[in-house]
Amino acid sequence: MADVLSQSQIDALLNSMQNTDSETKAAEPSAPKQEYRKYDFYSPKKYTKDKLKMLRSIYDNYSRIATSQINGLFRLVSEVEVVGIEEQRYYEFGNALNETDVLTVANVELPDHSTNPPVLFHIAPTLMAAMIDRMLGGLGFDRSVDMSYTYTDIELALYEKIIKYLVVINTDVWTNHLALETQFERVEENPSMFQGISVDETVVIIMLTIKMSEMEGTMNICIPGTLLSNIFDIIDKTKHISKQSEYSRSNREEILESIRESKLDVMAQLGIAQLNLDDVYNLHVGDVIDLNKPQDSPVSLFIEGIPRFNGQLGVHNKNVAVKIEDRIIENKENVAV
């Protein structure tokens, strides 16, 4: 007869089996959990990674120039860095602002002179207050200013003076791609009242951090999608034209190389005379035709019936020859003879 296990033995057996399963699970490496990012079909992404990468390169250059500008303006060591580029709707950018925030409106003039919405610049009040304090002779370490700080009229005047230095840089960083001009327009004290950009328009936000000694703050540059699309269209057209010109140059060289050994008819024209039909009918051997030109007048040299050069008639190796003296400028009035 088989042995009957007691209750204590059954509990010990179950505990040993549970410990074995837990050790086995611990020994097996856990598979990494794959994360997925949700895609918003209501507001799909408008710009490719290549376009955003181009913007990143442009505004990395902006950060380097801004660093030198801030260092020279406030006479301290600072650092400006691009921390991110994000594509979103304008209302998302506007909702993140406080009513006391100040926006800088800057107009952008493109080479095609098209009408475009403005670019917006926003600097955190804590950072701007430190800059203003530094400009007025302070140390720029006042930490009592929060995000709800309201500027005075004097501070707004200084705000405009400082932000103009940062607006002008936007013209310089685009020079390698196209000739646009960014001009300061005004300072908007109430962001919720600004209607220069549609609330549903796609915008690209360039997010920068500015470190000044012990102070650090953020700066955002909001570029409307309409403006960016026009900029990218001009850049793409310029690249297409440059590629076509390179192709045409190489194609022209190939054509010239293939016809280099072709034979062309070259004719020297001594002069032109007009005779009536009766005179032509009565021409005989020995008759002389007056060409109405001086003896040493230039001779026209025709290549395939088109006048190309003027020259002087002479003798070379006991043969009649023409010495080329100048080139005939082509014009629409030249006709083949």
Short mmCIF file of N, CA, C and O in Angstrom, two decimals, residues 173-303:
data_model
loop_
_atom_site.label_atom_id
_atom_site.label_comp_id
_atom_site.label_asym_id
_atom_site.label_seq_id
_atom_site.Cartn_x
_atom_site.Cartn_y
_atom_site.Cartn_z
N VAL A 173 21.83 83.13 -40.18
CA VAL A 173 21.97 81.67 -40.19
C VAL A 173 21.35 81.03 -41.42
O VAL A 173 21.65 79.88 -41.74
N TRP A 174 20.47 81.76 -42.12
CA TRP A 174 19.85 81.21 -43.33
C TRP A 174 20.62 81.57 -44.59
O TRP A 174 20.22 81.19 -45.70
N THR A 175 21.72 82.31 -44.47
CA THR A 175 22.44 82.82 -45.64
C THR A 175 22.92 81.71 -46.56
O THR A 175 22.89 81.85 -47.79
N ASN A 176 23.36 80.59 -45.99
CA ASN A 176 23.89 79.50 -46.82
C ASN A 176 22.81 78.78 -47.61
O ASN A 176 23.13 78.01 -48.53
N HIS A 177 21.55 78.99 -47.28
CA HIS A 177 20.46 78.29 -47.95
C HIS A 177 19.64 79.22 -48.85
O HIS A 177 19.32 78.85 -49.97
N LEU A 178 19.30 80.40 -48.37
CA LEU A 178 18.61 81.39 -49.19
C LEU A 178 18.72 82.75 -48.51
O LEU A 178 19.03 82.84 -47.32
N ALA A 179 18.48 83.79 -49.31
CA ALA A 179 18.63 85.16 -48.81
C ALA A 179 17.28 85.64 -48.28
O ALA A 179 16.48 86.18 -49.03
N LEU A 180 17.05 85.40 -47.00
CA LEU A 180 15.85 85.96 -46.36
C LEU A 180 16.28 87.03 -45.37
O LEU A 180 17.41 87.06 -44.92
N GLU A 181 15.35 87.90 -45.04
CA GLU A 181 15.62 89.01 -44.13
C GLU A 181 14.59 89.00 -43.02
O GLU A 181 13.38 89.02 -43.28
N THR A 182 15.07 88.96 -41.78
CA THR A 182 14.20 88.96 -40.61
C THR A 182 14.25 90.34 -39.96
O THR A 182 15.33 90.81 -39.61
N GLN A 183 13.10 90.95 -39.81
CA GLN A 183 13.02 92.31 -39.26
C GLN A 183 12.12 92.33 -38.04
O GLN A 183 11.01 91.77 -38.05
N PHE A 184 12.60 92.98 -36.98
CA PHE A 184 11.80 93.15 -35.76
C PHE A 184 10.60 94.03 -36.07
O PHE A 184 10.73 95.09 -36.68
N GLU A 185 9.40 93.59 -35.66
CA GLU A 185 8.19 94.38 -35.88
C GLU A 185 7.69 95.02 -34.59
O GLU A 185 7.58 96.24 -34.49
N ARG A 186 7.39 94.19 -33.60
CA ARG A 186 6.85 94.73 -32.35
C ARG A 186 6.95 93.68 -31.25
O ARG A 186 7.27 92.52 -31.50
N VAL A 187 6.63 94.12 -30.04
CA VAL A 187 6.54 93.23 -28.89
C VAL A 187 5.06 93.09 -28.52
O VAL A 187 4.36 94.08 -28.34
N GLU A 188 4.59 91.85 -28.44
CA GLU A 188 3.20 91.56 -28.11
C GLU A 188 3.11 91.19 -26.63
O GLU A 188 3.65 90.16 -26.20
N GLU A 189 2.42 92.04 -25.86
CA GLU A 189 2.35 91.85 -24.41
C GLU A 189 1.27 90.86 -24.00
O GLU A 189 1.27 90.37 -22.87
N ASN A 190 0.33 90.58 -24.87
CA ASN A 190 -0.75 89.64 -24.55
C ASN A 190 -0.78 88.56 -25.61
O ASN A 190 -1.37 88.74 -26.68
N PRO A 191 -0.16 87.39 -25.36
CA PRO A 191 -0.10 86.35 -26.40
C PRO A 191 -1.47 85.85 -26.83
O PRO A 191 -1.65 85.46 -27.99
N SER A 192 -2.45 85.84 -25.93
CA SER A 192 -3.77 85.33 -26.29
C SER A 192 -4.49 86.20 -27.31
O SER A 192 -5.40 85.74 -28.00
N MET A 193 -4.08 87.47 -27.43
CA MET A 193 -4.71 88.40 -28.37
C MET A 193 -4.02 88.41 -29.73
O MET A 193 -4.50 89.04 -30.66
N PHE A 194 -2.90 87.71 -29.84
CA PHE A 194 -2.17 87.71 -31.11
C PHE A 194 -2.88 86.80 -32.11
O PHE A 194 -3.19 85.64 -31.82
N GLN A 195 -3.18 87.33 -33.29
CA GLN A 195 -3.91 86.60 -34.32
C GLN A 195 -3.16 86.53 -35.64
O GLN A 195 -3.75 86.33 -36.70
N GLY A 196 -1.86 86.70 -35.60
CA GLY A 196 -1.07 86.66 -36.84
C GLY A 196 -0.91 85.27 -37.41
O GLY A 196 -0.55 85.11 -38.58
N ILE A 197 -1.17 84.22 -36.60
CA ILE A 197 -1.05 82.83 -37.03
C ILE A 197 -2.35 82.11 -36.69
O ILE A 197 -2.88 82.27 -35.59
N SER A 198 -2.85 81.32 -37.62
CA SER A 198 -4.08 80.56 -37.37
C SER A 198 -3.85 79.54 -36.26
O SER A 198 -2.78 78.93 -36.16
N VAL A 199 -4.86 79.34 -35.42
CA VAL A 199 -4.70 78.45 -34.28
C VAL A 199 -4.47 77.00 -34.70
O VAL A 199 -3.83 76.22 -33.98
N ASP A 200 -4.98 76.60 -35.86
CA ASP A 200 -4.82 75.22 -36.33
C ASP A 200 -3.61 75.04 -37.25
O ASP A 200 -3.39 73.93 -37.75
N GLU A 201 -2.86 76.10 -37.47
CA GLU A 201 -1.71 75.99 -38.38
C GLU A 201 -0.58 75.21 -37.72
O GLU A 201 -0.31 75.34 -36.53
N THR A 202 0.07 74.41 -38.53
CA THR A 202 1.24 73.66 -38.05
C THR A 202 2.42 74.61 -37.91
O THR A 202 2.72 75.39 -38.81
N VAL A 203 3.09 74.52 -36.78
CA VAL A 203 4.27 75.34 -36.53
C VAL A 203 5.40 74.43 -36.07
O VAL A 203 5.17 73.32 -35.59
N VAL A 204 6.61 74.92 -36.23
CA VAL A 204 7.80 74.21 -35.74
C VAL A 204 8.42 75.07 -34.64
O VAL A 204 8.70 76.25 -34.85
N ILE A 205 8.61 74.47 -33.48
CA ILE A 205 9.15 75.17 -32.32
C ILE A 205 10.62 74.79 -32.15
O ILE A 205 10.95 73.60 -32.02
N ILE A 206 11.49 75.78 -32.20
CA ILE A 206 12.91 75.58 -31.93
C ILE A 206 13.12 75.91 -30.45
O ILE A 206 12.96 77.05 -30.03
N MET A 207 13.47 74.90 -29.67
CA MET A 207 13.64 75.08 -28.22
C MET A 207 15.12 75.19 -27.88
O MET A 207 15.91 74.29 -28.22
N LEU A 208 15.50 76.28 -27.24
CA LEU A 208 16.89 76.53 -26.86
C LEU A 208 16.97 76.78 -25.36
O LEU A 208 16.02 77.30 -24.76
N THR A 209 18.09 76.45 -24.78
CA THR A 209 18.38 76.81 -23.39
C THR A 209 19.54 77.80 -23.39
O THR A 209 20.52 77.63 -24.14
N ILE A 210 19.43 78.79 -22.55
CA ILE A 210 20.48 79.81 -22.42
C ILE A 210 20.97 79.79 -20.98
O ILE A 210 20.18 79.97 -20.05
N LYS A 211 22.25 79.52 -20.80
CA LYS A 211 22.87 79.49 -19.48
C LYS A 211 23.76 80.71 -19.32
O LYS A 211 24.66 80.94 -20.13
N MET A 212 23.49 81.48 -18.28
CA MET A 212 24.27 82.69 -17.99
C MET A 212 24.72 82.61 -16.54
O MET A 212 23.93 82.81 -15.61
N SER A 213 26.00 82.25 -16.35
CA SER A 213 26.55 82.10 -15.00
C SER A 213 25.66 81.17 -14.18
O SER A 213 25.56 79.99 -14.47
N GLU A 214 24.97 81.73 -13.18
CA GLU A 214 24.13 80.89 -12.32
C GLU A 214 22.67 80.86 -12.77
O GLU A 214 21.85 80.20 -12.13
N MET A 215 22.33 81.57 -13.83
CA MET A 215 20.96 81.60 -14.31
C MET A 215 20.83 80.75 -15.57
O MET A 215 21.74 80.66 -16.38
N GLU A 216 19.67 80.14 -15.69
CA GLU A 216 19.38 79.32 -16.86
C GLU A 216 17.91 79.47 -17.22
O GLU A 216 17.04 79.50 -16.35
N GLY A 217 17.62 79.60 -18.50
CA GLY A 217 16.25 79.75 -18.95
C GLY A 217 16.07 79.25 -20.36
O GLY A 217 17.04 78.85 -21.03
N THR A 218 14.85 79.28 -20.83
CA THR A 218 14.52 78.75 -22.15
C THR A 218 14.17 79.88 -23.11
O THR A 218 13.70 80.95 -22.71
N MET A 219 14.40 79.61 -24.37
CA MET A 219 14.01 80.51 -25.45
C MET A 219 13.39 79.67 -26.55
O MET A 219 13.95 78.64 -26.93
N ASN A 220 12.24 80.08 -27.04
CA ASN A 220 11.53 79.35 -28.09
C ASN A 220 11.38 80.23 -29.33
O ASN A 220 11.07 81.42 -29.21
N ILE A 221 11.61 79.63 -30.48
CA ILE A 221 11.39 80.30 -31.76
C ILE A 221 10.30 79.54 -32.48
O ILE A 221 10.45 78.35 -32.78
N CYS A 222 9.18 80.20 -32.76
CA CYS A 222 8.02 79.58 -33.40
C CYS A 222 7.99 79.99 -34.87
O CYS A 222 7.82 81.17 -35.18
N ILE A 223 8.16 79.01 -35.76
CA ILE A 223 8.17 79.27 -37.20
C ILE A 223 6.89 78.69 -37.81
O ILE A 223 6.66 77.48 -37.73
N PRO A 224 6.03 79.50 -38.40
CA PRO A 224 4.78 78.99 -38.97
C PRO A 224 5.04 78.04 -40.14
O PRO A 224 6.03 78.16 -40.87
N GLY A 225 4.11 77.10 -40.33
CA GLY A 225 4.25 76.11 -41.39
C GLY A 225 4.18 76.73 -42.77
O GLY A 225 4.86 76.28 -43.70
N THR A 226 3.34 77.76 -42.95
CA THR A 226 3.25 78.42 -44.26
C THR A 226 4.59 79.00 -44.67
O THR A 226 5.03 78.87 -45.82
N LEU A 227 5.24 79.66 -43.73
CA LEU A 227 6.55 80.25 -44.01
C LEU A 227 7.58 79.17 -44.31
O LEU A 227 8.36 79.29 -45.27
N LEU A 228 7.59 78.11 -43.51
CA LEU A 228 8.57 77.04 -43.73
C LEU A 228 8.35 76.36 -45.08
O LEU A 228 9.33 76.04 -45.77
N SER A 229 7.09 76.15 -45.45
CA SER A 229 6.82 75.50 -46.74
C SER A 229 7.34 76.35 -47.89
O SER A 229 7.94 75.83 -48.84
N ASN A 230 7.14 77.67 -47.82
CA ASN A 230 7.67 78.56 -48.87
C ASN A 230 9.19 78.55 -48.89
O ASN A 230 9.81 78.57 -49.96
N ILE A 231 9.80 78.51 -47.71
CA ILE A 231 11.27 78.46 -47.64
C ILE A 231 11.80 77.19 -48.28
O ILE A 231 12.73 77.22 -49.11
N PHE A 232 11.22 76.04 -47.93
CA PHE A 232 11.68 74.77 -48.47
C PHE A 232 11.43 74.68 -49.98
O PHE A 232 12.23 74.10 -50.71
N ASP A 233 10.32 75.27 -50.45
CA ASP A 233 10.06 75.28 -51.89
C ASP A 233 11.13 76.06 -52.64
O ASP A 233 11.62 75.62 -53.70
N ILE A 234 11.52 77.21 -52.11
CA ILE A 234 12.56 78.02 -52.75
C ILE A 234 13.89 77.28 -52.75
O ILE A 234 14.63 77.27 -53.74
N ILE A 235 14.22 76.63 -51.62
CA ILE A 235 15.48 75.89 -51.53
C ILE A 235 15.48 74.74 -52.52
O ILE A 235 16.49 74.49 -53.21
N ASP A 236 14.36 74.00 -52.61
CA ASP A 236 14.30 72.88 -53.55
C ASP A 236 14.42 73.34 -54.99
O ASP A 236 15.08 72.70 -55.81
N LYS A 237 13.77 74.47 -55.33
CA LYS A 237 13.87 74.99 -56.69
C LYS A 237 15.30 75.42 -57.01
O LYS A 237 15.80 75.19 -58.11
N THR A 238 15.95 76.04 -56.04
CA THR A 238 17.34 76.46 -56.25
C THR A 238 18.25 75.27 -56.49
O THR A 238 19.10 75.29 -57.39
N LYS A 239 18.05 74.21 -55.71
CA LYS A 239 18.85 73.00 -55.91
C LYS A 239 18.57 72.39 -57.27
O LYS A 239 19.49 71.91 -57.95
N HIS A 240 17.29 72.39 -57.67
CA HIS A 240 16.93 71.81 -58.97
C HIS A 240 17.56 72.59 -60.12
O HIS A 240 18.09 72.00 -61.07
N ILE A 241 17.55 73.91 -60.01
CA ILE A 241 18.15 74.75 -61.05
C ILE A 241 19.65 74.53 -61.11
O ILE A 241 20.25 74.45 -62.19
N SER A 242 20.31 74.44 -59.95
CA SER A 242 21.76 74.23 -59.93
C SER A 242 22.12 72.88 -60.53
O SER A 242 23.11 72.75 -61.26
N LYS A 243 21.28 71.86 -60.24
CA LYS A 243 21.55 70.55 -60.83
C LYS A 243 21.38 70.59 -62.34
O LYS A 243 22.14 69.98 -63.08
N GLN A 244 20.34 71.33 -62.80
CA GLN A 244 20.13 71.44 -64.25
C GLN A 244 21.29 72.15 -64.93
O GLN A 244 21.72 71.76 -66.01
N SER A 245 21.81 73.21 -64.28
CA SER A 245 22.93 73.94 -64.88
C SER A 245 24.18 73.07 -64.93
O SER A 245 24.92 73.10 -65.91
N GLU A 246 24.39 72.27 -63.86
CA GLU A 246 25.54 71.36 -63.88
C GLU A 246 25.39 70.32 -64.99
O GLU A 246 26.33 69.99 -65.70
N TYR A 247 24.14 69.83 -65.13
CA TYR A 247 23.90 68.84 -66.19
C TYR A 247 24.09 69.46 -67.56
O TYR A 247 24.67 68.85 -68.45
N SER A 248 23.62 70.70 -67.73
CA SER A 248 23.74 71.34 -69.04
C SER A 248 25.20 71.61 -69.38
O SER A 248 25.60 71.47 -70.53
N ARG A 249 26.00 71.98 -68.34
CA ARG A 249 27.42 72.21 -68.60
C ARG A 249 28.12 70.92 -69.01
O ARG A 249 28.88 70.88 -69.99
N SER A 250 27.84 69.84 -68.29
CA SER A 250 28.48 68.58 -68.64
C SER A 250 27.97 68.08 -69.99
O SER A 250 28.74 67.53 -70.79
N ASN A 251 26.68 68.29 -70.25
CA ASN A 251 26.11 67.87 -71.53
C ASN A 251 26.72 68.67 -72.67
O ASN A 251 26.99 68.13 -73.75
N ARG A 252 26.95 69.95 -72.45
CA ARG A 252 27.55 70.79 -73.50
C ARG A 252 28.97 70.33 -73.81
O ARG A 252 29.38 70.27 -74.97
N GLU A 253 29.73 69.97 -72.78
CA GLU A 253 31.10 69.50 -73.00
C GLU A 253 31.10 68.20 -73.81
O GLU A 253 31.95 67.99 -74.68
N GLU A 254 30.15 67.32 -73.51
CA GLU A 254 30.08 66.07 -74.25
C GLU A 254 29.74 66.32 -75.73
O GLU A 254 30.31 65.69 -76.63
N ILE A 255 28.81 67.27 -75.96
CA ILE A 255 28.43 67.58 -77.34
C ILE A 255 29.61 68.18 -78.10
O ILE A 255 29.90 67.81 -79.25
N LEU A 256 30.32 69.12 -77.46
CA LEU A 256 31.47 69.73 -78.12
C LEU A 256 32.56 68.70 -78.42
O LEU A 256 33.23 68.77 -79.45
N GLU A 257 32.73 67.76 -77.50
CA GLU A 257 33.75 66.73 -77.72
C GLU A 257 33.39 65.85 -78.90
O GLU A 257 34.27 65.43 -79.67
N SER A 258 32.08 65.58 -79.08
CA SER A 258 31.66 64.70 -80.16
C SER A 258 31.72 65.38 -81.52
O SER A 258 31.85 64.70 -82.55
N ILE A 259 31.61 66.71 -81.58
CA ILE A 259 31.61 67.40 -82.89
C ILE A 259 32.91 68.16 -83.12
O ILE A 259 33.01 68.96 -84.05
N ARG A 260 33.91 67.89 -82.29
CA ARG A 260 35.17 68.63 -82.41
C ARG A 260 35.83 68.45 -83.78
O ARG A 260 36.45 69.38 -84.30
N GLU A 261 35.73 67.29 -84.38
CA GLU A 261 36.38 67.00 -85.66
C GLU A 261 35.48 67.27 -86.86
O GLU A 261 35.82 66.90 -87.99
N SER A 262 34.34 67.91 -86.67
CA SER A 262 33.43 68.18 -87.79
C SER A 262 34.02 69.24 -88.71
O SER A 262 34.75 70.14 -88.28
N LYS A 263 33.71 69.15 -90.00
CA LYS A 263 34.19 70.09 -91.00
C LYS A 263 33.18 71.23 -91.16
O LYS A 263 31.98 71.00 -91.29
N LEU A 264 33.68 72.48 -91.17
CA LEU A 264 32.83 73.65 -91.33
C LEU A 264 33.31 74.47 -92.52
O LEU A 264 34.52 74.56 -92.77
N ASP A 265 32.37 75.07 -93.25
CA ASP A 265 32.69 75.93 -94.39
C ASP A 265 32.99 77.34 -93.88
O ASP A 265 32.18 77.95 -93.17
N VAL A 266 34.16 77.85 -94.25
CA VAL A 266 34.58 79.20 -93.88
C VAL A 266 34.70 80.02 -95.16
O VAL A 266 35.38 79.61 -96.11
N MET A 267 34.04 81.19 -95.22
CA MET A 267 34.01 82.01 -96.43
C MET A 267 34.39 83.44 -96.07
O MET A 267 33.89 83.99 -95.08
N ALA A 268 35.28 84.02 -96.85
CA ALA A 268 35.66 85.42 -96.69
C ALA A 268 34.91 86.24 -97.72
O ALA A 268 34.96 85.96 -98.92
N GLN A 269 34.21 87.26 -97.27
CA GLN A 269 33.41 88.09 -98.15
C GLN A 269 34.16 89.39 -98.43
O GLN A 269 34.41 90.18 -97.53
N LEU A 270 34.52 89.59 -99.71
CA LEU A 270 35.26 90.80 -100.09
C LEU A 270 34.35 92.02 -100.09
O LEU A 270 34.75 93.11 -99.71
N GLY A 271 33.11 91.87 -100.50
CA GLY A 271 32.20 92.99 -100.56
C GLY A 271 30.88 92.58 -101.17
O GLY A 271 30.70 91.43 -101.60
N ILE A 272 29.97 93.53 -101.29
CA ILE A 272 28.64 93.29 -101.85
C ILE A 272 28.35 94.35 -102.90
O ILE A 272 28.56 95.55 -102.65
N ALA A 273 27.89 93.92 -104.04
CA ALA A 273 27.54 94.84 -105.12
C ALA A 273 26.16 94.51 -105.64
O ALA A 273 25.76 93.33 -105.68
N GLN A 274 25.43 95.53 -106.00
CA GLN A 274 24.09 95.34 -106.56
C GLN A 274 24.11 95.69 -108.06
O GLN A 274 24.51 96.79 -108.44
N LEU A 275 23.70 94.75 -108.90
CA LEU A 275 23.65 94.93 -110.34
C LEU A 275 22.23 94.63 -110.83
O LEU A 275 21.56 93.73 -110.26
N ASN A 276 21.82 95.35 -111.84
CA ASN A 276 20.51 95.02 -112.39
C ASN A 276 20.63 93.82 -113.33
O ASN A 276 21.74 93.40 -113.69
N LEU A 277 19.55 93.31 -113.72
CA LEU A 277 19.54 92.08 -114.50
C LEU A 277 20.23 92.25 -115.85
O LEU A 277 20.93 91.36 -116.33
N ASP A 278 20.10 93.42 -116.47
CA ASP A 278 20.72 93.63 -117.79
C ASP A 278 22.24 93.62 -117.69
O ASP A 278 22.92 93.06 -118.54
N ASP A 279 22.78 94.23 -116.57
CA ASP A 279 24.23 94.23 -116.39
C ASP A 279 24.74 92.81 -116.17
O ASP A 279 25.81 92.43 -116.69
N VAL A 280 24.02 92.03 -115.40
CA VAL A 280 24.44 90.65 -115.16
C VAL A 280 24.39 89.85 -116.45
O VAL A 280 25.27 89.03 -116.74
N TYR A 281 23.38 90.12 -117.28
CA TYR A 281 23.23 89.38 -118.53
C TYR A 281 24.39 89.69 -119.49
O TYR A 281 24.82 88.82 -120.26
N ASN A 282 24.91 90.91 -119.46
CA ASN A 282 25.97 91.33 -120.39
C ASN A 282 27.37 91.18 -119.81
O ASN A 282 28.32 91.74 -120.36
N LEU A 283 27.53 90.48 -118.69
CA LEU A 283 28.88 90.27 -118.14
C LEU A 283 29.70 89.37 -119.06
O LEU A 283 29.20 88.38 -119.60
N HIS A 284 30.98 89.76 -119.23
CA HIS A 284 31.92 88.97 -120.04
C HIS A 284 33.23 88.82 -119.27
O HIS A 284 33.48 89.52 -118.30
N VAL A 285 34.03 87.89 -119.76
CA VAL A 285 35.34 87.68 -119.15
C VAL A 285 36.18 88.93 -119.31
O VAL A 285 36.26 89.51 -120.39
N GLY A 286 36.78 89.39 -118.21
CA GLY A 286 37.60 90.59 -118.23
C GLY A 286 36.89 91.81 -117.69
O GLY A 286 37.52 92.85 -117.47
N ASP A 287 35.56 91.72 -117.49
CA ASP A 287 34.84 92.86 -116.93
C ASP A 287 35.23 93.07 -115.46
O ASP A 287 35.59 92.12 -114.74
N VAL A 288 35.17 94.27 -114.97
CA VAL A 288 35.50 94.63 -113.59
C VAL A 288 34.24 95.08 -112.87
O VAL A 288 33.50 95.92 -113.39
N ILE A 289 34.01 94.53 -111.67
CA ILE A 289 32.84 94.89 -110.86
C ILE A 289 33.33 95.72 -109.67
O ILE A 289 34.19 95.28 -108.91
N ASP A 290 32.80 96.91 -109.52
CA ASP A 290 33.16 97.80 -108.42
C ASP A 290 32.38 97.38 -107.17
O ASP A 290 31.14 97.35 -107.16
N LEU A 291 33.12 97.05 -106.08
CA LEU A 291 32.48 96.62 -104.83
C LEU A 291 32.20 97.79 -103.90
O LEU A 291 31.70 97.59 -102.78
N ASN A 292 32.52 99.01 -104.30
CA ASN A 292 32.24 100.21 -103.50
C ASN A 292 32.86 100.14 -102.10
O ASN A 292 32.27 100.55 -101.10
N LYS A 293 34.10 99.59 -102.03
CA LYS A 293 34.82 99.52 -100.76
C LYS A 293 36.26 99.94 -100.99
O LYS A 293 36.84 99.66 -102.05
N PRO A 294 36.87 100.61 -100.00
CA PRO A 294 38.29 100.96 -100.14
C PRO A 294 39.15 99.71 -100.24
O PRO A 294 38.75 98.61 -99.85
N GLN A 295 40.39 99.94 -100.73
CA GLN A 295 41.28 98.80 -100.99
C GLN A 295 41.64 98.06 -99.70
O GLN A 295 41.71 96.84 -99.68
N ASP A 296 41.90 98.76 -98.62
CA ASP A 296 42.34 98.14 -97.36
C ASP A 296 41.20 97.95 -96.36
O ASP A 296 41.42 97.84 -95.15
N SER A 297 39.97 97.91 -96.81
CA SER A 297 38.83 97.75 -95.91
C SER A 297 38.80 96.32 -95.35
O SER A 297 39.31 95.39 -95.99
N PRO A 298 38.21 96.11 -94.14
CA PRO A 298 38.18 94.77 -93.54
C PRO A 298 37.31 93.81 -94.35
O PRO A 298 36.41 94.20 -95.08
N VAL A 299 37.64 92.54 -94.20
CA VAL A 299 36.93 91.46 -94.88
C VAL A 299 36.12 90.70 -93.84
O VAL A 299 36.62 90.40 -92.74
N SER A 300 34.86 90.40 -94.13
CA SER A 300 34.00 89.63 -93.22
C SER A 300 34.24 88.15 -93.42
O SER A 300 34.29 87.67 -94.55
N LEU A 301 34.40 87.43 -92.30
CA LEU A 301 34.66 86.00 -92.35
C LEU A 301 33.39 85.28 -91.87
O LEU A 301 32.95 85.48 -90.74
N PHE A 302 32.82 84.46 -92.75
CA PHE A 302 31.58 83.74 -92.43
C PHE A 302 31.91 82.28 -92.13
O PHE A 302 32.70 81.65 -92.84
N ILE A 303 31.28 81.75 -91.07
CA ILE A 303 31.40 80.33 -90.72
C ILE A 303 30.02 79.71 -90.81
O ILE A 303 29.11 80.10 -90.06
#
